[in-house]
Tab-separated table of C-alpha atoms and ligand atoms in Angstrom:
chain	number	residue	atom	x	y	z
A	1	MET	CA	0.049	-0.185	0.046
A	2	ASP	CA	2.159	2.715	-1.622
A	3	LYS	CA	-0.562	5.592	-1.712
A	4	LEU	CA	-2.505	7.743	0.631
A	5	ALA	CA	-5.604	8.847	-0.756
A	6	ILE	CA	-7.014	12.212	0.995
A	7	VAL	CA	-10.009	13.908	-0.054
A	8	GLY	CA	-9.457	17.526	1.056
A	9	GLY	CA	-12.162	20.467	2.375
A	10	THR	CA	-12.506	19.402	5.981
A	11	PRO	CA	-11.382	21.762	8.528
A	12	LEU	CA	-9.215	19.710	11.040
A	13	LYS	CA	-10.837	19.695	14.367
A	14	GLY	CA	-9.596	17.703	17.910
A	15	GLU	CA	-7.126	16.492	19.538
A	16	ILE	CA	-4.086	13.812	18.936
A	17	ALA	CA	-1.053	13.198	20.842
A	18	ILE	CA	2.588	13.877	19.718
A	19	SER	CA	5.094	10.856	19.387
A	20	GLY	CA	8.634	11.046	20.468
A	21	ALA	CA	11.148	13.047	18.555
A	22	LYS	CA	12.807	10.544	15.672
A	23	ASN	CA	15.632	13.335	15.302
A	24	ALA	CA	16.240	13.020	19.040
A	25	ALA	CA	15.716	8.729	19.224
A	26	LEU	CA	18.333	8.396	16.579
A	27	PRO	CA	21.783	9.781	18.231
A	28	ILE	CA	20.248	8.426	21.624
A	29	LEU	CA	20.107	4.836	20.520
A	30	CYS	CA	23.444	5.091	19.092
A	31	ALA	CA	24.742	6.488	22.426
A	32	SER	CA	23.646	2.631	23.362
A	33	LEU	CA	27.226	1.973	21.982
A	34	LEU	CA	29.094	4.012	24.379
A	35	THR	CA	28.689	1.705	27.452
A	36	ALA	CA	28.639	-2.127	28.301
A	37	GLU	CA	25.510	-1.637	30.562
A	38	PRO	CA	21.883	-1.328	29.536
A	39	LEU	CA	20.241	1.801	27.973
A	40	GLU	CA	16.572	2.055	28.398
A	41	ILE	CA	14.924	4.361	26.471
A	42	SER	CA	11.394	5.040	26.471
A	43	ARG	CA	9.031	7.280	23.894
A	44	LEU	CA	10.783	5.916	20.847
A	45	PRO	CA	8.366	6.465	18.021
A	46	ASN	CA	7.416	3.690	15.773
A	47	LEU	CA	8.976	4.792	12.406
A	48	ASN	CA	10.973	3.003	9.754
A	49	ASP	CA	13.989	4.981	10.296
A	50	ILE	CA	13.945	3.886	14.056
A	51	ALA	CA	13.375	0.080	12.940
A	52	THR	CA	16.165	0.657	10.481
A	53	LEU	CA	18.751	1.643	13.127
A	54	LEU	CA	17.841	-0.630	15.709
A	55	LYS	CA	18.830	-3.455	12.951
A	56	LEU	CA	22.221	-1.912	12.233
A	57	LEU	CA	22.574	-1.774	16.067
A	58	GLU	CA	21.872	-5.390	16.520
A	59	GLN	CA	24.220	-6.393	13.500
A	60	MET	CA	26.906	-4.819	15.190
A	61	GLY	CA	26.380	-7.023	18.295
A	62	VAL	CA	23.965	-4.607	20.651
A	63	ARG	CA	21.222	-6.747	22.350
A	64	VAL	CA	17.564	-4.811	21.890
A	65	SER	CA	14.565	-5.781	23.773
A	66	LYS	CA	11.614	-3.885	23.557
A	67	THR	CA	10.199	-4.089	26.925
A	68	GLY	CA	6.667	-1.879	26.205
A	69	GLN	CA	4.448	-1.454	23.686
A	70	ALA	CA	2.372	1.635	23.363
A	71	ARG	CA	-0.473	1.611	25.774
A	72	GLN	CA	-1.620	5.023	24.756
A	73	PRO	CA	-1.370	7.360	21.608
A	74	GLY	CA	2.103	9.288	21.709
A	75	GLU	CA	3.489	6.806	24.316
A	76	GLY	CA	5.806	5.021	21.697
A	77	ASP	CA	7.999	2.086	22.528
A	78	THR	CA	10.333	1.363	25.213
A	79	ALA	CA	13.472	-0.438	24.405
A	80	VAL	CA	16.612	-1.564	26.534
A	81	LEU	CA	20.041	-1.575	24.398
A	82	ASP	CA	22.959	-3.664	25.819
A	83	ALA	CA	25.972	-3.098	23.704
A	84	SER	CA	28.197	-5.351	26.284
A	85	GLY	CA	28.275	-8.161	23.330
A	86	LEU	CA	29.723	-5.188	20.816
A	87	HIS	CA	31.754	-6.998	18.330
A	88	TYR	CA	31.163	-5.711	14.575
A	89	PRO	CA	31.841	-2.243	14.823
A	90	VAL	CA	30.680	-1.911	10.891
A	91	ALA	CA	27.818	0.139	9.436
A	92	PRO	CA	27.295	-1.404	5.937
A	93	TYR	CA	26.162	0.738	2.635
A	94	ASP	CA	23.087	-1.129	2.369
A	95	LEU	CA	21.720	-0.203	5.631
A	96	VAL	CA	23.288	3.348	5.722
A	97	LYS	CA	22.020	4.227	2.227
A	98	THR	CA	18.558	3.969	3.242
A	99	MET	CA	18.911	5.852	6.600
A	100	ARG	CA	21.798	8.478	6.681
A	101	ALA	CA	22.037	9.171	10.424
A	102	SER	CA	23.940	5.557	10.834
A	103	VAL	CA	26.664	7.962	10.417
A	104	LEU	CA	25.670	8.838	14.038
A	105	THR	CA	27.593	5.189	15.162
A	106	LEU	CA	30.784	6.427	14.059
A	107	GLY	CA	31.625	8.517	17.047
A	108	PRO	CA	30.506	6.216	19.814
A	109	LEU	CA	32.055	2.826	17.980
A	110	LEU	CA	35.395	4.969	18.040
A	111	ALA	CA	35.314	6.140	21.538
A	112	ARG	CA	34.283	2.645	23.174
A	113	TYR	CA	35.865	0.153	20.523
A	114	GLY	CA	38.758	2.107	19.022
A	115	GLU	CA	37.510	1.259	15.254
A	116	ALA	CA	34.815	1.636	13.219
A	117	ARG	CA	33.753	1.274	9.357
A	118	VAL	CA	31.081	3.096	8.544
A	119	SER	CA	29.839	3.662	5.073
A	120	LEU	CA	29.608	6.990	3.715
A	121	PRO	CA	25.777	8.093	3.635
A	122	GLY	CA	25.834	9.460	0.082
A	123	GLY	CA	23.653	12.410	-0.882
A	124	CYS	CA	19.798	12.140	-0.826
A	125	ALA	CA	16.998	13.990	-2.840
A	126	ILE	CA	17.686	17.337	-0.745
A	127	GLY	CA	21.428	17.492	-1.141
A	128	ALA	CA	25.189	15.993	-1.023
A	129	ARG	CA	25.039	15.795	2.440
A	130	PRO	CA	28.845	15.357	3.105
A	131	VAL	CA	30.034	14.289	6.532
A	132	ASP	CA	33.497	16.285	6.266
A	133	GLN	CA	33.026	17.990	9.723
A	134	HIS	CA	32.487	14.774	11.381
A	135	VAL	CA	35.815	13.293	10.151
A	136	LYS	CA	37.519	16.704	10.931
A	137	GLY	CA	36.291	16.841	14.276
A	138	LEU	CA	37.289	12.913	15.032
A	139	GLN	CA	40.772	13.503	13.333
A	140	ALA	CA	41.329	16.166	15.909
A	141	MET	CA	40.566	13.915	18.731
A	142	GLY	CA	43.310	11.547	17.193
A	143	ALA	CA	41.613	9.400	15.114
A	144	GLU	CA	43.353	7.901	12.155
A	145	ILE	CA	40.577	8.211	9.335
A	146	THR	CA	40.853	6.909	5.797
A	147	VAL	CA	38.132	6.888	3.039
A	148	GLU	CA	38.212	3.741	0.826
A	149	GLN	CA	35.618	1.951	-1.312
A	150	GLY	CA	32.891	4.403	-0.297
A	151	TYR	CA	33.691	3.551	3.180
A	152	ILE	CA	35.050	5.695	6.292
A	153	HIS	CA	37.627	3.335	8.151
A	154	ALA	CA	38.217	5.120	11.557
A	155	ARG	CA	40.979	3.881	14.502
A	156	ALA	CA	41.801	5.351	17.500
A	157	ASN	CA	43.679	3.742	20.729
A	158	ARG	CA	41.861	6.411	22.717
A	159	LEU	CA	40.672	9.550	21.615
A	160	LYS	CA	41.837	13.034	23.160
A	161	GLY	CA	40.132	15.941	23.995
A	162	ALA	CA	41.036	18.848	21.364
A	163	ARG	CA	39.146	22.194	20.772
A	164	ILE	CA	36.983	21.903	17.495
A	165	CYS	CA	35.354	24.622	15.479
A	166	THR	CA	33.429	23.204	12.886
A	167	ASP	CA	33.369	25.109	9.681
A	168	ILE	CA	29.547	25.048	8.909
A	169	VAL	CA	26.641	24.366	11.621
A	170	THR	CA	25.884	20.438	11.466
A	171	VAL	CA	23.061	18.878	13.998
A	172	THR	CA	24.536	15.295	13.486
A	173	GLY	CA	28.250	16.729	13.305
A	174	THR	CA	27.834	17.730	16.880
A	175	GLU	CA	26.053	15.143	17.894
A	176	ASN	CA	28.914	12.389	16.893
A	177	LEU	CA	31.598	14.750	18.317
A	178	ILE	CA	29.684	15.142	21.680
A	179	MET	CA	29.476	11.396	21.976
A	180	ALA	CA	32.883	10.537	20.745
A	181	ALA	CA	34.342	13.242	23.510
A	182	THR	CA	32.285	11.662	26.501
A	183	LEU	CA	35.502	8.845	26.364
A	184	ALA	CA	38.067	10.754	25.266
A	185	GLN	CA	41.348	11.421	27.520
A	186	GLY	CA	40.912	15.400	28.553
A	187	GLU	CA	38.186	18.303	27.731
A	188	THR	CA	36.813	18.676	24.383
A	189	ILE	CA	35.651	22.052	23.231
A	190	ILE	CA	33.011	22.237	20.064
A	191	GLU	CA	32.573	26.022	18.669
A	192	ASN	CA	30.057	26.432	16.159
A	193	ALA	CA	28.005	23.930	17.763
A	194	ALA	CA	24.386	22.973	16.620
A	195	ARG	CA	22.134	24.275	19.366
A	196	GLU	CA	19.032	21.994	18.473
A	197	PRO	CA	16.970	20.886	20.757
A	198	GLU	CA	17.649	17.368	20.069
A	199	VAL	CA	21.447	17.929	20.626
A	200	VAL	CA	20.315	18.993	24.182
A	201	ASP	CA	18.106	15.923	24.663
A	202	LEU	CA	21.108	13.659	23.628
A	203	ALA	CA	23.396	15.433	26.444
A	204	HIS	CA	20.620	15.220	29.006
A	205	CYS	CA	20.723	11.051	28.129
A	206	LEU	CA	24.716	11.017	28.238
A	207	ASN	CA	24.770	13.195	31.388
A	208	ARG	CA	22.453	10.506	32.663
A	209	MET	CA	25.151	7.759	31.588
A	210	GLY	CA	27.559	9.515	33.610
A	211	ALA	CA	28.915	11.761	30.922
A	212	ARG	CA	29.887	15.188	31.647
A	213	VAL	CA	28.471	17.580	28.768
A	214	SER	CA	28.062	21.191	29.568
A	215	GLY	CA	26.731	24.207	27.190
A	216	ALA	CA	24.475	22.196	25.022
A	217	GLY	CA	22.124	24.287	23.468
A	218	SER	CA	24.828	26.773	23.240
A	219	ASP	CA	27.185	27.174	20.323
A	220	VAL	CA	29.799	26.300	22.494
A	221	VAL	CA	30.060	22.802	24.475
A	222	ARG	CA	32.345	21.081	26.715
A	223	ILE	CA	32.693	17.733	27.379
A	224	GLU	CA	35.027	16.296	30.419
A	225	GLY	CA	36.054	13.062	29.128
A	226	VAL	CA	35.425	10.060	31.582
A	227	ARG	CA	36.546	6.483	31.717
A	228	LYS	CA	33.300	5.000	31.339
A	229	LEU	CA	29.575	5.324	31.269
A	230	HIS	CA	27.137	3.536	32.809
A	231	ALA	CA	23.273	2.056	32.706
A	232	ALA	CA	20.628	4.945	32.439
A	233	GLN	CA	16.848	5.535	31.703
A	234	HIS	CA	15.963	8.259	29.049
A	235	ARG	CA	12.601	9.585	27.627
A	236	VAL	CA	12.685	11.063	24.281
A	237	MET	CA	11.618	14.849	23.698
A	238	PRO	CA	8.396	15.114	21.653
A	239	ASP	CA	8.805	15.692	18.040
A	240	ARG	CA	8.875	19.277	17.373
A	241	VAL	CA	8.675	18.808	13.471
A	242	GLU	CA	5.743	16.544	13.829
A	243	THR	CA	4.098	19.099	16.128
A	244	GLY	CA	4.753	21.681	13.422
A	245	THR	CA	3.455	19.720	10.875
A	246	TYR	CA	-0.081	19.161	12.327
A	247	LEU	CA	-0.045	22.929	13.082
A	248	CYS	CA	0.345	23.661	9.536
A	249	ALA	CA	-2.176	20.883	8.539
A	250	ALA	CA	-5.131	22.622	11.318
A	251	ALA	CA	-4.192	26.156	9.756
A	252	ALA	CA	-4.214	25.075	6.025
A	253	THR	CA	-7.938	23.567	6.531
A	254	GLY	CA	-9.049	26.566	8.760
A	255	GLY	CA	-9.312	23.926	11.739
A	256	SER	CA	-8.906	24.006	15.697
A	257	VAL	CA	-6.794	21.214	17.008
A	258	ARG	CA	-5.548	20.634	20.211
A	259	LEU	CA	-1.984	18.664	20.424
A	260	THR	CA	-1.008	17.195	23.507
A	261	GLN	CA	2.543	15.439	25.190
A	262	THR	CA	4.604	18.309	23.135
A	263	SER	CA	5.525	21.916	23.682
A	264	ALA	CA	6.107	25.146	22.218
A	265	ALA	CA	9.181	26.016	23.821
A	266	CYS	CA	11.456	24.690	20.893
A	267	LEU	CA	9.036	26.117	18.243
A	268	ASP	CA	9.299	29.792	18.969
A	269	ALA	CA	10.586	30.740	15.202
A	270	VAL	CA	7.253	28.328	14.116
A	271	ILE	CA	4.752	29.901	16.464
A	272	ASP	CA	5.553	33.302	15.605
A	273	LYS	CA	5.038	32.323	11.830
A	274	LEU	CA	1.750	30.687	12.583
A	275	LEU	CA	0.557	34.130	14.644
A	276	ASP	CA	1.903	36.138	11.735
A	277	ALA	CA	-0.557	34.012	9.648
A	278	GLY	CA	-3.238	34.866	11.718
A	279	CYS	CA	-3.708	31.792	13.711
A	280	GLU	CA	-4.987	32.251	17.701
A	281	MET	CA	-2.179	29.948	19.772
A	282	SER	CA	-2.566	28.699	23.363
A	283	LEU	CA	0.243	27.618	24.747
A	284	GLU	CA	0.319	25.395	27.856
A	285	ARG	CA	3.016	23.155	29.334
A	286	ASP	CA	2.421	20.126	27.379
A	287	ALA	CA	-0.073	21.041	24.802
A	288	ILE	CA	-0.689	23.627	22.104
A	289	THR	CA	-3.863	24.707	20.705
A	290	LEU	CA	-4.397	26.352	16.993
A	291	THR	CA	-7.606	27.898	16.020
A	292	ALA	CA	-7.168	29.081	12.173
A	293	PRO	CA	-8.475	32.136	10.378
A	294	PRO	CA	-11.114	31.683	7.465
A	295	ARG	CA	-7.901	32.330	5.594
A	296	LEU	CA	-3.914	32.723	6.024
A	297	LYS	CA	-2.225	35.859	5.328
A	298	ALA	CA	1.111	34.777	3.244
A	299	VAL	CA	4.221	34.603	5.416
A	300	ASN	CA	7.830	34.925	4.422
A	301	LEU	CA	10.499	32.624	5.644
A	302	ARG	CA	14.375	32.302	5.658
A	303	THR	CA	15.912	29.178	6.891
A	304	ALA	CA	18.542	28.673	9.177
A	305	PRO	CA	19.945	26.528	12.140
A	306	TYR	CA	18.134	26.698	15.942
A	307	PRO	CA	16.726	28.954	17.262
A	308	ALA	CA	16.111	30.601	13.526
A	309	PHE	CA	13.254	28.835	11.230
A	310	PRO	CA	14.203	25.091	11.067
A	311	THR	CA	14.492	23.883	7.497
A	312	ASP	CA	12.409	20.954	8.403
A	313	MET	CA	9.272	23.417	8.553
A	314	GLN	CA	10.201	24.864	5.298
A	315	ALA	CA	8.162	22.633	2.929
A	316	GLN	CA	5.177	22.725	5.053
A	317	PHE	CA	5.137	26.230	5.188
A	318	MET	CA	5.366	26.591	1.679
A	319	ALA	CA	2.025	24.645	1.443
A	320	ILE	CA	-0.034	26.665	3.869
A	321	ASN	CA	1.397	29.675	1.608
A	322	CYS	CA	-0.004	28.293	-1.582
A	323	LEU	CA	-3.388	29.036	-0.252
A	324	ALA	CA	-2.756	32.406	1.767
A	325	GLU	CA	-3.853	35.665	1.021
A	326	GLY	CA	-0.695	37.714	-0.596
A	327	THR	CA	2.823	36.754	-1.810
A	328	ALA	CA	5.341	35.006	0.503
A	329	THR	CA	9.362	34.625	-0.287
A	330	ILE	CA	10.884	31.496	1.043
A	331	ARG	CA	14.946	31.294	1.025
A	332	GLU	CA	15.982	27.961	2.074
A	333	THR	CA	19.843	28.406	3.473
A	334	ILE	CA	20.455	24.984	4.711
A	335	PHE	CA	20.106	22.559	1.760
A	336	GLU	CA	20.937	23.023	-1.963
A	337	ASN	CA	18.235	21.209	-2.980
A	338	ARG	CA	14.918	21.566	-0.493
A	339	PHE	CA	12.478	22.470	-3.053
A	340	MET	CA	11.377	18.999	-4.600
A	341	HIS	CA	7.769	19.805	-3.171
A	342	VAL	CA	7.792	22.572	-5.850
A	343	ALA	CA	6.624	20.768	-8.777
A	344	GLU	CA	4.226	18.360	-7.226
A	345	LEU	CA	2.490	21.294	-5.435
A	346	GLN	CA	2.331	23.031	-9.099
A	347	ARG	CA	0.292	19.809	-10.002
A	348	LEU	CA	-2.425	20.802	-7.529
A	349	GLY	CA	-2.554	24.554	-8.861
A	350	ALA	CA	0.001	26.489	-6.519
A	351	ASP	CA	1.680	29.495	-8.013
A	352	ILE	CA	5.269	29.200	-7.136
A	353	GLN	CA	8.380	30.377	-8.713
A	354	VAL	CA	11.630	28.890	-8.155
A	355	ASP	CA	15.140	30.722	-8.332
A	356	GLY	CA	18.014	29.228	-7.000
A	357	ASN	CA	17.619	28.521	-3.138
A	358	HIS	CA	14.417	31.241	-3.435
A	359	ALA	CA	11.104	30.742	-3.870
A	360	ILE	CA	8.048	33.144	-4.599
A	361	VAL	CA	4.890	31.925	-3.440
A	362	ARG	CA	1.490	33.863	-4.613
A	363	GLY	CA	-1.484	32.617	-2.867
A	364	VAL	CA	-4.202	31.128	-5.005
A	365	PRO	CA	-8.171	31.130	-4.099
A	366	ALA	CA	-8.368	27.052	-4.120
A	367	LEU	CA	-5.781	24.098	-4.661
A	368	LYS	CA	-7.521	20.871	-6.788
A	369	GLY	CA	-6.678	17.523	-6.236
A	370	ALA	CA	-4.334	15.284	-8.248
A	371	PRO	CA	-2.068	12.510	-8.343
A	372	VAL	CA	1.277	13.554	-6.839
A	373	MET	CA	4.432	11.839	-5.944
A	374	ALA	CA	6.637	12.376	-2.533
A	375	THR	CA	10.016	12.905	-3.283
A	376	ASP	CA	11.628	12.881	0.553
A	377	LEU	CA	10.110	13.053	4.382
A	378	ARG	CA	9.115	16.406	4.686
A	379	ALA	CA	8.315	17.218	0.706
A	380	SER	CA	5.622	14.497	1.659
A	381	ALA	CA	4.411	16.512	4.298
A	382	SER	CA	3.860	19.225	2.678
A	383	LEU	CA	1.904	17.385	-0.002
A	384	VAL	CA	-0.384	16.175	2.923
A	385	ILE	CA	-1.057	19.406	4.116
A	386	ALA	CA	-1.654	20.604	0.698
A	387	ALA	CA	-3.869	17.783	-0.298
A	388	LEU	CA	-6.054	18.159	3.083
A	389	ALA	CA	-6.790	21.932	1.902
A	390	ALA	CA	-7.558	21.005	-1.699
A	391	GLN	CA	-11.156	20.467	-3.376
A	392	GLY	CA	-11.357	17.105	-4.111
A	393	GLU	CA	-9.147	13.472	-4.101
A	394	THR	CA	-5.169	13.679	-4.024
A	395	ARG	CA	-3.327	10.262	-4.066
A	396	ILE	CA	0.487	10.998	-2.589
A	397	ASP	CA	2.594	8.084	-4.372
A	398	ARG	CA	5.807	6.666	-2.731
A	399	ILE	CA	4.614	7.435	0.741
A	400	TYR	CA	7.146	5.480	2.087
A	401	HIS	CA	8.923	8.845	2.939
A	402	LEU	CA	6.289	9.765	4.963
A	403	ASP	CA	6.153	6.513	7.094
A	404	ARG	CA	10.024	7.230	8.137
A	405	GLY	CA	9.062	10.211	10.096
A	406	TYR	CA	5.507	10.597	10.870
A	407	GLU	CA	4.232	7.716	13.171
A	408	HIS	CA	0.525	6.207	12.325
A	409	MET	CA	-0.166	9.544	10.287
A	410	GLU	CA	-3.418	8.616	8.575
A	411	GLU	CA	-4.691	7.429	11.937
A	412	LYS	CA	-3.870	10.761	13.778
A	413	LEU	CA	-5.121	12.707	10.688
A	414	THR	CA	-8.574	10.565	10.633
A	415	ARG	CA	-8.814	11.596	14.300
A	416	LEU	CA	-8.774	15.096	13.337
A	417	GLY	CA	-11.545	14.424	10.759
A	418	ALA	CA	-9.662	14.283	7.785
A	419	SER	CA	-10.630	11.875	5.120
A	420	ALA	CA	-7.150	10.282	4.397
A	421	HIS	CA	-6.338	6.284	3.783
A	422	ARG	CA	-4.001	4.058	2.181
A	423	THR	CA	-4.053	2.526	-1.146
A	424	ALA	CA	-2.684	0.365	-3.776
B	501	LIG	C1	20.017	17.107	10.661
B	501	LIG	O1	20.442	16.708	9.796
B	501	LIG	C2	18.387	16.603	10.702
B	501	LIG	N1	18.349	14.955	10.452
B	501	LIG	C3	17.486	17.068	9.594
B	501	LIG	O2	16.574	16.373	9.495
B	501	LIG	C4	17.771	18.571	9.415
B	501	LIG	O3	17.121	18.942	7.928
B	501	LIG	C5	19.324	18.818	9.638
B	501	LIG	O4	19.910	18.254	10.603
B	501	LIG	C6	19.205	20.420	9.931
B	501	LIG	O5	18.652	20.730	10.499
B	501	LIG	C7	18.859	14.233	12.086
B	501	LIG	O6	18.900	14.852	12.948
B	501	LIG	C8	18.662	12.664	12.070
B	501	LIG	P1	23.596	18.860	8.863
B	501	LIG	P2	21.879	16.691	9.166
B	501	LIG	O7	24.777	18.450	9.299
B	501	LIG	O8	22.777	16.334	10.537
B	501	LIG	C9	26.290	20.630	5.630
B	501	LIG	C10	14.656	15.430	8.477
B	501	LIG	O9	13.773	15.898	8.012
B	501	LIG	N2	27.289	19.579	6.241
B	501	LIG	O10	23.093	19.975	10.093
B	501	LIG	O11	22.522	15.482	8.209
B	501	LIG	C11	25.005	19.979	4.997
B	501	LIG	O12	25.037	19.720	3.494
B	501	LIG	C12	16.317	15.576	8.492
B	501	LIG	O13	13.888	14.870	9.629
B	501	LIG	C13	28.488	19.772	5.665
B	501	LIG	O14	29.107	20.407	4.859
B	501	LIG	O15	22.348	18.130	8.844
B	501	LIG	C14	23.961	20.866	5.214
B	501	LIG	O16	23.870	21.759	4.076
B	501	LIG	C15	16.180	15.886	7.255
B	501	LIG	N3	29.495	18.941	5.912
B	501	LIG	C16	24.262	21.707	6.397
B	501	LIG	O17	25.405	21.453	6.680
B	501	LIG	C17	29.149	17.885	7.243
B	501	LIG	O18	30.271	17.202	7.766
B	501	LIG	C18	23.508	20.987	7.416
B	501	LIG	O19	23.770	20.043	7.793
B	501	LIG	C19	27.758	17.833	7.763
B	501	LIG	C20	26.832	19.053	7.021
């Protein structure tokens, strides 16, 4: 069942629970490699990317036991990971090419095992996505690294603390280097570090394991290396991109929804743009309510590293701009090819011009359902939002992209009153 059929035109109404954050869960799962003691992780979202990474870790010798299935929506799974039997520090191409975040095993393997053979992730739909900054930082800590036949071969007796300033702000690069530094000899300082909330959630988990990480969330992170890490329990933070996606779906359909088990704390830039678009918001400690106006106002965007407007929300906001009153300019500064959703939105009747990393979106009175194709994770979310607001039926093909990052999406949409179901 590779298509999602959506009949648009119904304002979303009701309440759903948000799942654990994919982009926090992925590095935290890799942190299990840093210790021979069990790491219990709860609120793991039931996603293909998570399943792929668990399969990779099991291939390396990590024992994975799922101790709890989701009891209520948004609760996710609980798993205990035991890397005492780690014996195969290899991340093979066939797995890495389907899930580039596998590169997050590189730092932990080097730190605890002293060697790693990790396939280069290769590019993806949204860009070349090199990992040169990951390699540069690990070399600064004393790792010997060569790249042969598409694999990163890395060795280190014991990594040494270093001062590293990355050339570019990189989320998984920062995460890889923090994990590697937790077991290095001496202090590591990472300057120009990514400030994303998922980096902070990883640091919280590492410190529960006995690491000494400070400054996570700022652009200078300090890690005092220790000899070993120990067992811990960690509950993954809510997914701020899933939260933003459902807020956009409600905004685009003129609806009113309440999202629970989430927080606006990591979404300031997104909340501001929804308020500018004319939405009413009520923010509680662990819930957000949005009520949309009859028609949104166009909002300009420029993506940039956290806390600025997140690139992972750019495609979703392009969708809401398609029907908004006025003209919006969108500038994508993080990835070189993250407008793959434009051609598909144009099939629904959107008026969008692209010039390099700059898009001009002129709001139209209506979109009309049509067959479209998902090209990457957030582009597929953009098509879902547009389909929910379009007149008639839209069939979105290749929705395996959606399954990588959105847990039970059609169930959640149906609960909000949408007509959405999988079909061949
Ligand atoms: C993380 O990817 C996220 N993935 C992405 O989310 C997100 O879009 C991205 O950060 C930016 O916020 C995970 O956390 C698993 P980067 P990451 O390294 O770490 C360049 C989603 O939709 N760069 O911060 O791979 C790179 O090409 C995904 O959930 C280098 O040049 O992104 C890009 O232009 C998509 N050299 C920029 O930096 C490097 O060594 C930012 O990339 C590393 C990155």
